[in-house]
Structure formats: C-alpha cells, structure tokens
Amino acid sequence: PLGSVELGPVLRDLEVAGNWAFVGDESGELGLIGVDLTDPSTPVVAWSLPLDDLHRSLSLDGGLLGVLCGGSGGLFLVDVTNPAAPVQRGHVFVAGYDLEIAGDVGYVASNLDGLSVIDLADLDQPQLVRTVETAGLPRAIALDGELMITLDYNHGITTLDLGDPLWPEIIGSANAPGGNEGEIVIVDQHAYVASWAMGFLVYDLADPGAPVLVGATEGTQSRIASSGDHLYATSAGPELLAFPRQCVDPLAVEPLIPAAAPPLLRIVSVAPNPCNPATNVRLRLAESGVVRCRVADLRGRWVATLADGWFDAGDHVLRWHGRDAAGREMAAGTYLIQAATGTAVRTSRVSLVK
C-alpha cells in the first residue's frame, strides 16, 4: 500500500471527503476517528470522538456526518464542515443497521422497525417522524435521486419513491431466495447486491415499480463498490471479486424469480410519530376483507381498537387519539399498532409524547 495508519481493533465503516477520512470504530475504544490524508503516504489520526460503541454505519452529506450506533446508541450528528475541528450536534434514539443522509432527511434501515425517517432540519434536535414497513426486514439502503432501495433480510428488495423525502412511498418489490444481508448500490438503472446468503445479485430497475432479479452468482459477498465499468465485492474468504457492470442483458434473460406480488396488507405509515396526542395510521389492502386494527402497550395489553370490520381494497386512514378504549389519556411511551386480516398481520410502533 501507499501508506497506512493503525486504528481501532474493529473498524466498521468509512467515509472519505477531500483529504479526510472518517472511520467508525465498532469496539468503542476510539469511537469516531478523523484521519488527515493530506499526505496519503503518511495518514495521521487527527482526532477521535467517543460517541458510543457498536458503530454500524456512517453517512456523509456535505458537511454533515451521521454516525449510527447499535444497541441503544442511536444516531449522532457531527458537523465536519471544518474536518479538523468536528462539532457534535444532535442525537436521536433509533435502532438500525444502515444509514443514509440526503439533505435534511436521514433514513435508517431499522430491521424489525422497518425504515425509520428522521427530520434533520434542526441539527441540534433531530426528530424521528415516521417508520415505513417495507416488504421485509430492511438491513441496507441505497439512494439514487428520488429512488430508494432497501435490502430486506427475509425478502429481497423494496423500491420507494422519495418525491416527498419525509414521506417515502413504496412502489414495488422483488423477491430473492434465502435471507439477504449485505450491501447495495444503484448504477445505471440496476441495483447490485452483495448478499451474505446469495452471493452477487443484479436487479433491473428500468421500471422501479416492478424490479426484476436478472442475474446472480453463487458464493458469499458482504460489501460492494462501483468504479468505472466494474463492480467490486468482498467475499467471506480472502478474495476481492470484480464484475462487469450490467453483467447480464435484462432484455435477453428470463427473470430468475418472478416479481413479488403486492402484500395483502400493509401499514404504509404512522404519522405524526412521535405524536402528541393523535396520530394517523394509513393501511393499504390489496383486496377487500375484514380488518382489525388495535393498539397495544409494550406489555402486550390491548388498550384501544381503531377498526374492526369490512374494508374495500385500497388505502384507509385510521386515527388514534392517544386514549384507551374508555377514553382515558394514555401515558407517554411507545405503543404498538397492529393490523390483521384473516391471512396477514402487520405491526408498527408509535411514540406518544407529552
């Protein structure tokens, strides 16, 4: 190598801008590390911020660096407009695996909690405004203009429209065999996935509302990057693998797996979230049927019923006023919104604040 510098024992993620590199130390010994690359042959550790342990993902947008920590750490915001003198800004509790920041909005792949949307208009007081339930359990995110893709652990990918950045709208999904956990990039209307379970996957995004899996390789890949006409992926072994971009012709290859049918039931959004005291629950039904939607506390006790009856196919908005079935105000805290039909159950969370 041209140069090197010793950092923490467990390095999780990396962002580079100009002559600076920002590194997350998952061990917690150093936290967020700033490395001066002015002389690439002699990189210098300039500073470290002990934000939290379990650094899972970094995202850099202009002079704003987001640091997503595991456990109960949440999302930390750091102003690196002057990379030699970082300034820690706000923090919000949110769990997740991957982070992307675009302008005044942050997106977190929150696994069981779905896709978390965070308003960053006030960097000192970021707000978790809503969660969006994707087709599976989101573990990774990729952005391309107004298009977002989540890599879902137990499904495949979900495509979302970011025409309104604070209101991501699901527009399509595509299945994949096995579980998926790894990384995803979008290049030239294709999504390339490095998957622990399935190797290297290629999805055609010519129609983002109907993505199609058009190529796959065997093996185990964990990280992926694009440069020039090639994609590069790391494997579970010592190899760095190179693939040509658009390594299959989507017009000449039959889909390996048909596009997934729309879910019969979806909780599209719960907003505002947090709420004080009322919130709207938007449901989407692929076909008509009986739906029961209830609110429970974290001990699993039902506190209110929002709907229990026949609904036509389409979108429906229910409202919870932050009260129990007897009309009493509920205490501040986290509550579960559960919607169920005879064949599907969906759950989302809402925070009630006072």
Coordinates of N, CA and C in Angstrom, one line a residue, residues 94-98 107-117 128 130-141 150 152 160 267 347-349:
V94 N -32.6 5.8 17.8 CA -33.2 5.0 16.7 C -32.3 3.8 16.5
A95 N -32.9 2.6 16.4 CA -32.1 1.4 16.2 C -32.0 1.1 14.7
G96 N -30.9 0.5 14.3 CA -30.8 0.1 12.9 C -29.4 -0.4 12.5
Y97 N -29.3 -0.8 11.2 CA -28.2 -1.4 10.6 C -27.4 -0.5 9.6
D98 N -28.2 0.3 8.9 CA -27.6 1.1 7.8 C -28.2 2.5 7.8
Y107 N -32.3 8.4 6.7 CA -33.0 7.2 6.6 C -32.2 6.1 7.3
V108 N -32.9 5.3 8.1 CA -32.2 4.2 8.8 C -33.0 2.9 8.5
A109 N -32.2 1.9 8.1 CA -32.7 0.5 7.9 C -32.8 -0.1 9.3
S110 N -34.0 -0.1 9.9 CA -34.2 -0.5 11.3 C -34.7 -1.9 11.5
N111 N -34.5 -2.8 10.5 CA -34.9 -4.2 10.7 C -36.3 -4.4 11.1
L112 N -36.6 -4.8 12.4 CA -37.9 -5.1 12.8 C -38.8 -3.9 12.8
D113 N -38.2 -2.7 13.0 CA -39.0 -1.4 13.0 C -39.2 -0.9 11.6
G114 N -38.7 -1.5 10.6 CA -38.9 -1.0 9.2 C -37.9 0.1 8.8
L115 N -38.3 1.0 8.0 CA -37.5 2.1 7.6 C -37.8 3.3 8.4
S116 N -36.9 3.8 9.1 CA -37.1 5.0 10.0 C -36.7 6.3 9.2
V117 N -37.6 7.3 9.3 CA -37.4 8.5 8.6 C -37.1 9.6 9.7
L128 N -37.4 11.7 14.9 CA -37.9 10.6 14.2 C -39.4 10.8 13.9
R130 N -41.4 9.2 11.4 CA -42.2 8.1 11.0 C -41.4 6.8 10.7
T131 N -42.1 5.7 10.6 CA -41.5 4.5 10.2 C -42.3 3.9 9.0
V132 N -41.7 3.3 8.1 CA -42.3 2.7 6.9 C -42.0 1.2 6.9
E133 N -43.1 0.4 6.8 CA -42.9 -1.0 6.8 C -42.6 -1.5 5.4
T134 N -41.4 -2.0 5.1 CA -41.1 -2.5 3.8 C -41.5 -3.9 3.6
A135 N -41.2 -4.5 2.5 CA -41.7 -5.9 2.2 C -41.0 -6.9 3.1
G136 N -39.9 -6.6 3.7 CA -39.2 -7.5 4.6 C -38.6 -6.7 5.8
L137 N -37.5 -7.2 6.3 CA -36.8 -6.5 7.4 C -35.6 -5.8 6.8
P138 N -35.6 -4.5 6.7 CA -34.6 -3.7 6.0 C -33.3 -3.7 6.7
R139 N -32.2 -4.1 6.0 CA -30.8 -4.1 6.6 C -29.9 -3.2 5.9
A140 N -30.2 -2.7 4.7 CA -29.3 -1.8 4.0 C -30.1 -0.9 3.1
I141 N -29.5 0.3 2.7 CA -30.3 1.3 2.0 C -29.3 1.8 0.9
T150 N -34.3 -0.6 -0.4 CA -33.9 -1.3 0.8 C -33.6 -2.7 0.5
D152 N -33.9 -6.2 2.0 CA -34.7 -6.7 3.1 C -34.2 -8.2 3.5
L160 N -38.7 2.5 -3.2 CA -39.6 3.5 -2.7 C -39.3 4.8 -3.4
I267 N -49.1 -1.6 6.6 CA -49.2 -0.4 7.4 C -48.2 0.6 6.6
T347 N -47.4 -5.0 12.0 CA -47.2 -4.3 13.3 C -46.3 -3.1 13.0
S348 N -46.6 -2.0 13.6 CA -45.7 -0.8 13.6 C -45.7 -0.2 15.0
R349 N -44.8 0.8 15.2 CA -44.6 1.4 16.5 C -45.0 2.9 16.4

